[in-house]
Coordinates of C-alpha atoms in Angstrom, one line a residue:
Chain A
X1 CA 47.3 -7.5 93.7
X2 CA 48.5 -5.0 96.6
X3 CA 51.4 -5.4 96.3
X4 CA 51.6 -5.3 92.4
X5 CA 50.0 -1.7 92.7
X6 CA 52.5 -1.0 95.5
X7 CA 55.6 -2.0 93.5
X8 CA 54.1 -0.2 90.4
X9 CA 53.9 2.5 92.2
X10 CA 57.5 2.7 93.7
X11 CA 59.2 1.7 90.0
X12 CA 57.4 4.4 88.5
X13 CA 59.2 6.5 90.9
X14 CA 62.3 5.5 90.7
X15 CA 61.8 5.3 87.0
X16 CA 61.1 9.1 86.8
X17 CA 64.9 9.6 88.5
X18 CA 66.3 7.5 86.2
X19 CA 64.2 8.8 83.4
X20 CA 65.4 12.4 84.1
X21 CA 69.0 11.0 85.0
X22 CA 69.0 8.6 81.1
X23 CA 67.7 11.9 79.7
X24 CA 70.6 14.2 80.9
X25 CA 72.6 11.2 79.3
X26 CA 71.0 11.8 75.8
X27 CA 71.1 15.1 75.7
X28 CA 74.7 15.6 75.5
X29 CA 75.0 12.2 73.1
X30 CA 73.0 13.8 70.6
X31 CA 75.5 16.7 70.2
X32 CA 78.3 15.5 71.1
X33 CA 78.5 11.6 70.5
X34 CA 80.2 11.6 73.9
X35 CA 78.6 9.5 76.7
X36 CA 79.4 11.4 79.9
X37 CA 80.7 8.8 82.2
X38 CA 81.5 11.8 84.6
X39 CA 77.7 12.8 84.8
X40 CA 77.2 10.7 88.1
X41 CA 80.2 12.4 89.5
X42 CA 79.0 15.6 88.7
X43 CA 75.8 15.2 90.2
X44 CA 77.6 14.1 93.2
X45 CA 79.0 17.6 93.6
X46 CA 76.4 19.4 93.3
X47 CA 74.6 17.1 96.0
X48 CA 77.6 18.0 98.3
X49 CA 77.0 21.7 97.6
X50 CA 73.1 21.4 98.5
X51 CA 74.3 19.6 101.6
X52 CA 76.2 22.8 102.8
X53 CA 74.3 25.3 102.0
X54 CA 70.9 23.1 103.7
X55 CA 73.5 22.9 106.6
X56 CA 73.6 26.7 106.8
X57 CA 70.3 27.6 105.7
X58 CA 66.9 25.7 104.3
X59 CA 66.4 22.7 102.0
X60 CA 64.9 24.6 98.9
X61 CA 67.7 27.3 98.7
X62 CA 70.4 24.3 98.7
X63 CA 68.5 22.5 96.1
X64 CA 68.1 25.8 93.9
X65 CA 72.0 26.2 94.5
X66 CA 72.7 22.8 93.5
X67 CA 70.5 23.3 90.3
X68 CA 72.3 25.9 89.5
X69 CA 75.5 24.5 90.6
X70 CA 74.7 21.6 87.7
X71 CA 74.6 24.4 85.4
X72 CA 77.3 26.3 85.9
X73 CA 79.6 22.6 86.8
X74 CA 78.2 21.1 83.0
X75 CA 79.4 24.1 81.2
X76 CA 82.9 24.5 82.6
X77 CA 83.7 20.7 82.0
X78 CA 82.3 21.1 78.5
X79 CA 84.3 24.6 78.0
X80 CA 87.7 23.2 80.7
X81 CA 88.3 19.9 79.7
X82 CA 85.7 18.0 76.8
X83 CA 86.2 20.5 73.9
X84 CA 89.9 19.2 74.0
X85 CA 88.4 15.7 73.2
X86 CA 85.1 17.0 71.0
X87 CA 86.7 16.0 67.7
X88 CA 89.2 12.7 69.0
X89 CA 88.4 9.5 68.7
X90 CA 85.8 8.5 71.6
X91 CA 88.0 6.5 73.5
X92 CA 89.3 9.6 74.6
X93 CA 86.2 11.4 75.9
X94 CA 85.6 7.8 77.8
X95 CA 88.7 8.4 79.3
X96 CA 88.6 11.3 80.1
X97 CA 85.2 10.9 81.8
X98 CA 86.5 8.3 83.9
X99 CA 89.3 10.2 85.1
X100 CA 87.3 13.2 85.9
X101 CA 85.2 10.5 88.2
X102 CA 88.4 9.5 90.2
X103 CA 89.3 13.5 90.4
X104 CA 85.8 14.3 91.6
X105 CA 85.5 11.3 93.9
X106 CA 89.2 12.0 95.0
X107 CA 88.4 15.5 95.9
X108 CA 84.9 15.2 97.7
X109 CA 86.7 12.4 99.9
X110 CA 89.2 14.8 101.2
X111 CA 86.6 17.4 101.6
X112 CA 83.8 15.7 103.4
X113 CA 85.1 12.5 104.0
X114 CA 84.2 9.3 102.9
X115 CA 81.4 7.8 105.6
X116 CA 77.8 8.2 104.2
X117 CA 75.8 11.4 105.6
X118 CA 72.3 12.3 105.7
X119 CA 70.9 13.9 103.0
X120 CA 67.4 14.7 103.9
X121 CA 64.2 14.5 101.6
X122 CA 62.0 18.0 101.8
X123 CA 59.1 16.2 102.6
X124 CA 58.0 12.6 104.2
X125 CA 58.9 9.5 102.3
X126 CA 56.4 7.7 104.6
X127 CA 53.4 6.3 102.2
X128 CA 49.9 8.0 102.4
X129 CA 46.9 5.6 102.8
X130 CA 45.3 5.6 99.7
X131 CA 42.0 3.4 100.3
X132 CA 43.3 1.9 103.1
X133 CA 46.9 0.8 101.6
X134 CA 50.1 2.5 102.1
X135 CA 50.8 3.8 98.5
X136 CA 52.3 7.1 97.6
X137 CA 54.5 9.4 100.0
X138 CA 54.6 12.9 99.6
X139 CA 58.0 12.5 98.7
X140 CA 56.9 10.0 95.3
X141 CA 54.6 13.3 94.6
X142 CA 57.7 15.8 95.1
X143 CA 59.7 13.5 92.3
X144 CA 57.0 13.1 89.9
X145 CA 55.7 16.7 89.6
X146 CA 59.7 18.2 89.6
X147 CA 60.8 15.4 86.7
X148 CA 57.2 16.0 84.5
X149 CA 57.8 20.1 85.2
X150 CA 61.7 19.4 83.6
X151 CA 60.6 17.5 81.1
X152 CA 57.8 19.7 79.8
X153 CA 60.4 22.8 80.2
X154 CA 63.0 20.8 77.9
X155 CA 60.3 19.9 75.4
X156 CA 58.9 23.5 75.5
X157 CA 62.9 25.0 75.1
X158 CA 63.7 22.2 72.5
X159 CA 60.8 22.6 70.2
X160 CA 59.3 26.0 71.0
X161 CA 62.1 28.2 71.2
X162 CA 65.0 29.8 68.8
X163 CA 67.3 28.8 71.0
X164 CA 66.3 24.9 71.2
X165 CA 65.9 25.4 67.2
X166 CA 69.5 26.2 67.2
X167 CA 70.8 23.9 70.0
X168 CA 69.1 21.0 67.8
X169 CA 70.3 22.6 64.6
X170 CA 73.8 22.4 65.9
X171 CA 73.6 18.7 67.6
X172 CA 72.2 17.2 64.0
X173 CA 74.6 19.4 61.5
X174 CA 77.0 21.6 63.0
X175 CA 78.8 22.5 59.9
X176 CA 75.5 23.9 58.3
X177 CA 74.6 25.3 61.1
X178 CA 77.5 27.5 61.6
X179 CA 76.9 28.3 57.6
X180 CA 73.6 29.7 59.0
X181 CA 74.8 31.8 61.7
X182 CA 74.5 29.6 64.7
X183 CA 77.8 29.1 67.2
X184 CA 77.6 25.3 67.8
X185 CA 80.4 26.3 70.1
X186 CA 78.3 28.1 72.5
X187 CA 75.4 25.4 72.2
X188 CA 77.3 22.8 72.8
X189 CA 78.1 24.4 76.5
X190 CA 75.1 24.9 76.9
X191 CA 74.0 21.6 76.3
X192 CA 76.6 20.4 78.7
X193 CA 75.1 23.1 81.6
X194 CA 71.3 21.8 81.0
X195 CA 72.5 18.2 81.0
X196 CA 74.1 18.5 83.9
X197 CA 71.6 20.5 85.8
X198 CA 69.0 17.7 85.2
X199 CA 71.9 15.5 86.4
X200 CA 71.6 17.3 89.7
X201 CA 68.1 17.5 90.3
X202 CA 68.1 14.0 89.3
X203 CA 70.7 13.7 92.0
X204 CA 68.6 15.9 94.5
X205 CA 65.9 13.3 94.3
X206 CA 67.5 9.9 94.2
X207 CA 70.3 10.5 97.3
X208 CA 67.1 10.3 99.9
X209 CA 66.2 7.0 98.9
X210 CA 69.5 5.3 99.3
X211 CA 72.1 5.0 102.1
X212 CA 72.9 9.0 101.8
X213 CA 75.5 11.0 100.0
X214 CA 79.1 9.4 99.7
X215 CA 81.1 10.8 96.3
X216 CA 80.4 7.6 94.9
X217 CA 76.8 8.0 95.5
X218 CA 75.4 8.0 92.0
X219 CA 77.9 5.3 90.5
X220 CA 74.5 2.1 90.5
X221 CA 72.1 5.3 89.5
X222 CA 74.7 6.0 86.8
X223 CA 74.8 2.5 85.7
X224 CA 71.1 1.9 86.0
X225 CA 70.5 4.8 83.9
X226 CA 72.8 4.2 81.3
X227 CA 70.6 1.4 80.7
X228 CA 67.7 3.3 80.5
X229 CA 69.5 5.3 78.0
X230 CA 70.5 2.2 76.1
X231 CA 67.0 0.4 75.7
X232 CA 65.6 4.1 74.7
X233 CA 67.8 4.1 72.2
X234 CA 70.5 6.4 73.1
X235 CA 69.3 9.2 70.2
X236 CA 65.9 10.0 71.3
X237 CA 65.1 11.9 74.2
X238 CA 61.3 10.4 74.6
X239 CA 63.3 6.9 74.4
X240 CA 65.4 7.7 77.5
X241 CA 62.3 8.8 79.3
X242 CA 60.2 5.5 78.3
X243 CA 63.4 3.5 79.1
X244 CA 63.9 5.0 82.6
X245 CA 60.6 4.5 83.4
X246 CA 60.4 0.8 81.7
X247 CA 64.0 0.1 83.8
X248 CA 62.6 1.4 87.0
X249 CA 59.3 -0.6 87.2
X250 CA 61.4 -4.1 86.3
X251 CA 63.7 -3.1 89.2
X252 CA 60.6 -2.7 91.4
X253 CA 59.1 -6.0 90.1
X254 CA 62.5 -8.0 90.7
X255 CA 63.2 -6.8 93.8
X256 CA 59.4 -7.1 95.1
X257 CA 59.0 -10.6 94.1
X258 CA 62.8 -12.1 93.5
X259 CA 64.7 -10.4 96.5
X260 CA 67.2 -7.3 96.2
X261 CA 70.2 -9.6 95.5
X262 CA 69.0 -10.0 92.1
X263 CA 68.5 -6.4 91.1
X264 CA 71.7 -5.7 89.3
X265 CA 71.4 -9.4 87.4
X266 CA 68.1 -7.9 86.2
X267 CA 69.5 -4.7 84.9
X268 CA 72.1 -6.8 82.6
X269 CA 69.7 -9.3 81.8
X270 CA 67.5 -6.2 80.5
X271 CA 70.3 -5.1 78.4
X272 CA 71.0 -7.8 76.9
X273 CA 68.0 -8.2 75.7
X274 CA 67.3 -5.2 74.2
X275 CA 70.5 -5.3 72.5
X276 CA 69.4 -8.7 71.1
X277 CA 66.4 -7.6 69.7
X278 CA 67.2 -4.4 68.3
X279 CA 70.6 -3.6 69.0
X280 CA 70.2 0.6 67.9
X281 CA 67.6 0.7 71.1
X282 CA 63.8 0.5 71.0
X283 CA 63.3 4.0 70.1
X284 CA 66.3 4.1 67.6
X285 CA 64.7 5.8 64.0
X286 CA 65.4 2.9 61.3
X287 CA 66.8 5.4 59.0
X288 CA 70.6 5.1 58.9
X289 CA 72.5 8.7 59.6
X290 CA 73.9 10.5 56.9
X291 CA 77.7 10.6 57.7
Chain B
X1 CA 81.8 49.9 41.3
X2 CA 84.1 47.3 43.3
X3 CA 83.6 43.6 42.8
X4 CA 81.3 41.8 45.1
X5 CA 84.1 39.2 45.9
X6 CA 87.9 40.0 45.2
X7 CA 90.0 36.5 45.6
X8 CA 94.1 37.2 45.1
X9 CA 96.9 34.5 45.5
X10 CA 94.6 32.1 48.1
X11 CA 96.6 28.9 49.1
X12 CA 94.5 26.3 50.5
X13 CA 94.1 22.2 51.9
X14 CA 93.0 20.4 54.2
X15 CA 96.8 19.4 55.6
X16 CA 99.6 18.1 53.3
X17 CA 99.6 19.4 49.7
X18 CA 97.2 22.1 49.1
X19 CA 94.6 21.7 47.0
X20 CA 94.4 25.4 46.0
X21 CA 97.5 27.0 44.3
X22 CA 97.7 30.8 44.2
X23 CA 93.9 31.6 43.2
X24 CA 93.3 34.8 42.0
X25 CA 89.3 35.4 40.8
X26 CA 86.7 38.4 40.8
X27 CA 83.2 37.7 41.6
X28 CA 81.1 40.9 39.5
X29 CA 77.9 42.4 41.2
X30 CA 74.2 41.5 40.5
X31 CA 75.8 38.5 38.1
X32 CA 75.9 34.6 38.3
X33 CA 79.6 33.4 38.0
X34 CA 80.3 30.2 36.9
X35 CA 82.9 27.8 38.4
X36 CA 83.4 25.0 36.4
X37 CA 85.9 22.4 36.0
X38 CA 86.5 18.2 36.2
X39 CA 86.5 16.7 39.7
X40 CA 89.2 17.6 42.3
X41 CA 89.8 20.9 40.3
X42 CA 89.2 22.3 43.7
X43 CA 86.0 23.6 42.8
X44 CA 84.3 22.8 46.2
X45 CA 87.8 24.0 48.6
X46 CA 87.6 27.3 46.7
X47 CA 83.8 27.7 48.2
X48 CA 84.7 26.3 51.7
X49 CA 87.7 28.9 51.8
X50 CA 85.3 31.7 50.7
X51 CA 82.8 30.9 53.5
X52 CA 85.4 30.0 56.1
X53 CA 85.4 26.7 56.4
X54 CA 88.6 26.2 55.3
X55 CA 91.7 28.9 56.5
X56 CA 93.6 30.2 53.4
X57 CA 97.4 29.2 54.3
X58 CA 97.7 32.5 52.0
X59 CA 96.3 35.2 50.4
X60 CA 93.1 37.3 50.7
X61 CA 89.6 37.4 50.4
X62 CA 87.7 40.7 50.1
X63 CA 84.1 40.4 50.5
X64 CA 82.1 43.7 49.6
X65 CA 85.1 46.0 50.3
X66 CA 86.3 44.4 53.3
X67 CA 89.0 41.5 54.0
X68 CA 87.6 38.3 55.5
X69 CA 90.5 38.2 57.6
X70 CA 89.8 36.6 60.9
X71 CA 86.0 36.8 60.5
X72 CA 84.6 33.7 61.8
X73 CA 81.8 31.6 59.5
X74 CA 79.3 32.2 62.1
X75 CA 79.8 36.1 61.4
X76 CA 79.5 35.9 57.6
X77 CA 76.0 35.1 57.1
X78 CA 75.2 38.6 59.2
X79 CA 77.8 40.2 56.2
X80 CA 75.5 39.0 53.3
X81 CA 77.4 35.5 52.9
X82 CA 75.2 32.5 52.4
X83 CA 77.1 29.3 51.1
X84 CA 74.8 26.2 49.9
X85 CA 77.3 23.4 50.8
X86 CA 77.7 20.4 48.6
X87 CA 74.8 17.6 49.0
X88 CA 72.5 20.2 49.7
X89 CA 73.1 20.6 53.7
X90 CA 69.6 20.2 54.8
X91 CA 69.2 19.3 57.9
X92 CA 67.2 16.3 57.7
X93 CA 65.6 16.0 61.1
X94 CA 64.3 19.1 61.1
X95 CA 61.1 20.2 59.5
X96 CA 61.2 22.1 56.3
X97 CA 59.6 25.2 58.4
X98 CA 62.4 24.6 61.3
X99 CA 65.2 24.6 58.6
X100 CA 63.9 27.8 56.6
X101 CA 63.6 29.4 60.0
X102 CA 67.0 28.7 60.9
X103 CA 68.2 30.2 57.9
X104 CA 67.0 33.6 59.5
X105 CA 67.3 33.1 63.1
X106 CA 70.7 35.1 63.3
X107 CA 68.4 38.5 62.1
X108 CA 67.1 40.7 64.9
X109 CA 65.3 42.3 62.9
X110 CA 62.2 39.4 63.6
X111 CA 59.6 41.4 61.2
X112 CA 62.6 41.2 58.2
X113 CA 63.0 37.6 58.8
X114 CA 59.4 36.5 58.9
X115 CA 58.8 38.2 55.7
X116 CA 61.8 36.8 54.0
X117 CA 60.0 33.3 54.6
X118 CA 56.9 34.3 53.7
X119 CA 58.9 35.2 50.7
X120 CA 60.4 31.9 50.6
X121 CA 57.4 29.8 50.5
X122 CA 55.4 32.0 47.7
X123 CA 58.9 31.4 45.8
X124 CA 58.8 27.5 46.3
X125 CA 55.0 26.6 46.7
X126 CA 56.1 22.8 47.0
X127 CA 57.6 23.7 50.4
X128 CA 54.6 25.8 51.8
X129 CA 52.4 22.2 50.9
X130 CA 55.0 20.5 53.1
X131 CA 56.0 22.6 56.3
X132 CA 55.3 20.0 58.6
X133 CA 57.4 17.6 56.8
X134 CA 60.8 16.6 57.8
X135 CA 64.0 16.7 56.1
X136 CA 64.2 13.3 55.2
X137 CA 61.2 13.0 53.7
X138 CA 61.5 15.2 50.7
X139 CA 62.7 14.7 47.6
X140 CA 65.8 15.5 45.8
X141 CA 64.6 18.6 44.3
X142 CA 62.7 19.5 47.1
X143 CA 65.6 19.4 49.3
X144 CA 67.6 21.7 46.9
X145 CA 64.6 23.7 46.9
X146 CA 64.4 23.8 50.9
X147 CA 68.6 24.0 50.8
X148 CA 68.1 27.6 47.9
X149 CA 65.1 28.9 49.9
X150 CA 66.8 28.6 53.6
X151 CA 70.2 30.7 51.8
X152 CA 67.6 33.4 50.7
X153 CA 65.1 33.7 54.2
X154 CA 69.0 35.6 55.2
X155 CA 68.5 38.0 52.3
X156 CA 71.9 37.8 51.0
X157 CA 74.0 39.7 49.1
X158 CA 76.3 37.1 47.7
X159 CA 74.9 33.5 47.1
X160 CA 77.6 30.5 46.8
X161 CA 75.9 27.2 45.3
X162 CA 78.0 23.9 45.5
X163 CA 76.5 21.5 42.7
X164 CA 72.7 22.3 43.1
X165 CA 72.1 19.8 39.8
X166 CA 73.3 17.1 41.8
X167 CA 71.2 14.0 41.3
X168 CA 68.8 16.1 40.1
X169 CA 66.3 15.5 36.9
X170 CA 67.2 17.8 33.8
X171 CA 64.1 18.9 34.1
X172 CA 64.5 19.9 37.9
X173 CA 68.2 21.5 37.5
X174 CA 66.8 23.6 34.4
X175 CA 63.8 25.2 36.7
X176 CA 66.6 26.0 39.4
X177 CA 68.9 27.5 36.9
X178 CA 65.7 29.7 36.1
X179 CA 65.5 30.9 39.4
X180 CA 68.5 32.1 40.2
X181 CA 68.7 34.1 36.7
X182 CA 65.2 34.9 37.8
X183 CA 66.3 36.5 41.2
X184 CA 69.6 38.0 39.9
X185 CA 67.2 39.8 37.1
X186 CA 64.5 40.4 40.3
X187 CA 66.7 41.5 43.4
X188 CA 70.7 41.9 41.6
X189 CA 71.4 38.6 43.7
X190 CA 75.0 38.0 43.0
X191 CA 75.6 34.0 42.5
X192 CA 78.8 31.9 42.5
X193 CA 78.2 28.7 41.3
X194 CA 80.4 25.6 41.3
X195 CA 78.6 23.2 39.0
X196 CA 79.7 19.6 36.9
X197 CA 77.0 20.1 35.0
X198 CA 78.4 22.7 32.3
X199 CA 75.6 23.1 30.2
X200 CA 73.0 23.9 32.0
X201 CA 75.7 26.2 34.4
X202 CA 76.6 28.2 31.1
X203 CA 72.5 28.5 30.1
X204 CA 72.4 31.2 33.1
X205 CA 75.7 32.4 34.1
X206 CA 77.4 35.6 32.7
X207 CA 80.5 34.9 33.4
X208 CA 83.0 31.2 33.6
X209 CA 85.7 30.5 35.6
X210 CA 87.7 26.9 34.6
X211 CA 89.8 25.6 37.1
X212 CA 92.0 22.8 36.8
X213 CA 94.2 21.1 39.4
X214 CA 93.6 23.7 42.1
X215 CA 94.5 26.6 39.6
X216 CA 92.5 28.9 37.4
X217 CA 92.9 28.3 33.8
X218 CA 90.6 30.6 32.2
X219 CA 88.1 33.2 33.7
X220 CA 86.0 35.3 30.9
X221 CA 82.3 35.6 29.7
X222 CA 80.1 32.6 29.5
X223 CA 79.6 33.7 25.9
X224 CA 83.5 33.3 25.0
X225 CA 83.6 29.9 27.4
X226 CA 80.8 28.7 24.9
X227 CA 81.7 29.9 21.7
X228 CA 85.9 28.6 22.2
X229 CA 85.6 24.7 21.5
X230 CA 89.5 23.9 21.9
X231 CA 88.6 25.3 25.7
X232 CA 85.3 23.4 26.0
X233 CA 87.9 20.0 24.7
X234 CA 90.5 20.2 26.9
X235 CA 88.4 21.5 30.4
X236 CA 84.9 21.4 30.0
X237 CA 84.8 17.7 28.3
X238 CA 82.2 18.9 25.8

């Protein structure tokens, strides 16, 4: 019974990254129809640029930079280089996602090198005693408050605002919205900025808990969350959180009671399932989209 | 005074052949003009080259005194431009409240736009009953309600309708046409409306234009279109 707690526990907490990570992933689906395959990449990046500027100063002021390194990194790929591919057939975006991966990881090699460096985590990762057993770390606490806090901000900008009016105006019917005023244009980079600023805190978090930052870093967190994205549905932000957390705590389960080795079976197996069952994702609305 | 909308020699497709052929028109103030005509008469490309949705390969387009030149769609609604696009546009996923909002969300005048809903919804009581409903889950005339009263939170000057009787009951079309002869009487709202549905266009508008094949064949008062039966034969198919 310990040790379902503890496991619980851990794959809620890797669920949140993933959450937050499958959630970045939605968010530029829904107005774009594009699945960034470059968002692991990007997250990457900005990683590398908390890494320097931690070097050369604190941890918090690297991870605002990085934060706002995801923003500004999201909006000039959507304005440099995914407008161009906006209106092709998707093939092309996928294309050109991938080859913005093998840019990014190209680049950060010959930069920093390719061995694996420490990325510190802000507080400890060792667990706290909670009643005697080892449960949460500080660290666990630092991931679930930061992933809630974004989520709540998104759900406050997307529902609450005039600007998340128009962003989700322009992601469901951009022609009318233009009719009306709004320049889908300009939401659209936007999208792309928020997206991939979650993608980096996302990136802030997970990084501590692996082997430490190497450009390909994010590529299993990437995959992993994809998933996630999948068995949410793809179209639904609340899906992708659900589906995050769902994927995380399966992880947890599998690796706690089955061994490691059989972790990335799991994810696949997952997959497949959901795709079996209801192939538009467990969160998909049943109503067909008017074309 | 100058027309509300001056159209001369406007050549326009969507690649290949164009679909309009040198389309000259005049669009009178505080009026409902009539644009009628069989399918693929180009009814619908002449209202998607008026809002900007299409670029005219020629020609020009002078909207209250100035040319539409250049101007991109986002910027007409600001000018007193609202188009009602075929199939009603109404952005299902939203909420009836979040779609009439969005309809004045480019205003910064905030006060001007709230009351322009609360407008809105005395104008349509079937929509203030339903504000928390989305899109989807309205009805067809309801949605062409929701599709008119979103054009109107923007206060415009000119009003461009695509089909509003579509799928519609008789019954349904006939209260819209009501309306807008209501508000052109009310406020001098100045409407261009493409309709199929001759009759019930002709029951409100002042003026007809009949295009054919991308062209206009006859442009004069509703009266004339009405009272001219080899016209009404060979165009109108009644």
């Amino acid at each position: 019974m310990d040790r379902f707690v503890f496991l619980t526990l851990d794959g809620l907490s890797k669920g949140a990254v993933y959450a937050a990570f499958a959630l970045a992933l939605v968010l530029i689906w829904r107005s774009t129809r594009i699945v960034n395959f470059a968002q692991g990449a990007l997250a990457v990046v900005t990683a590398y640029v908390a890494y320097s500027v931690t070097a050369a100063t604190t941890y918090w002021l690297g991870f605002a930079v990085a934060i706002a390194a995801g923003l500004v990194l999201g909006a000039v790929v959507e304005r440099g280089v995914m407008r161009f591919v906006e209106q092709a057939p998707p093939l092309n975006a996928v294309t050109v996602g991938l080859g913005l991966v093998l840019l990014i990881q190209g680049a950060l090699g010959m930069i920093y090198g390719n061995d694996f460096r420490f990325f510190p985590a802000p507080v400890s990762r060792h667990a706290l005693d909670i009643g005697s057993l080892p449960l949460l770390s500080p660290y666990d606490i630092v991931v679930f408050a930061s992933v809630l806090l974004v989520m709540a901000l998104l759900a406050v900008l997307f529902t609450r605002t005039r600007v998340g009016l128009r962003m989700r105006a322009a992601a469901f019917a951009p022609e009318v919205s233009r009719l009306l005023g709004v320049r889908v244009g300009r939401m659209l980079t936007l999208g792309w900025a928020l997206s991939a600023a979650v993608g980096a805190l996302a990136g802030m978090l997970v990084i501590p808990t692996g082997l430490g930052l190497h450009p390909t870093a994010m590529d299993l967190v990437f995959v992993t969350s994809f998933t996630a994205a999948v068995v949410g549905g793809f179209d639904s932000p609340v899906g992708a959180v659900v589906g995050g957390v769902a994927v995380g705590l399966v992880l947890s389960y599998v690796t706690g009671y089955f061994g490691a080795d059989l972790t990335p079976i799991a994810v696949l197996v997952l997959l497949l399932a959901v795709l079996l069952v209801r192939p538009a994702g467990l969160f998909a609305g049943t109503k067909a989209r008017h074309v | 005074m100058t027309a509300m909308l001056e159209v001369e020699g406007v050549v326009a497709g969507y690649g290949g052949a164009p679909v309009l052929h040198d389309v000259t028109l005049s669009v009178p103030r505080g009026a409902i003009t009539a644009v009628l005509g069989a399918n693929g008469a180009g009814k619908t490309t002449l209202l998607r080259t008026l809002s900007g949705l299409l670029r005219p390969r020629a020609g020009r387009i002078v909207f209250d005194g100035a040319d539409l030149h250049g101007v991109p769609v986002e910027r007409l609604v600001q000018r007193g431009l609202a188009h009602v696009p075929e199939g009603r546009g109404v952005v299902t996923e939203l909420t009836v409240d979040e779609n009439l909002r969005l309809g004045g969300l480019w205003r910064r005048d905030r006060a001007a736009a709230a009351q322009a809903l609360a407008e809105v919804y005395e104008l349509f009581p079937p929509l203030a009953q339903r504000r928390r409903h989305a899109g989807h889950q309205l009805s067809g005339g309801e949605r062409q309600m929701l599709a008119l009263g979103r054009a109107l939170v923007a206060s415009p000057a000119l009003l461009l309708l695509d089909e509003p009787s579509l799928g519609l009951a008789p019954k349904v079309t006939a209260q819209i046409m009501a309306l807008l002869a209501q508000l052109r009487d009310r406020t001098g709202l100045t409407v261009l409306l493409v309709e199929q549905n001759v009759r019930s266009a002709l029951s409100v508008a002042d003026r007809g234009i009949v295009m054919s094949l991308g062209r206009v064949v006859v442009a004069t008062e509703s009266v004339a279109l009405r009272a001219d039966e080899d016209l009404r034969h060979a165009y109108l198919g009644f």
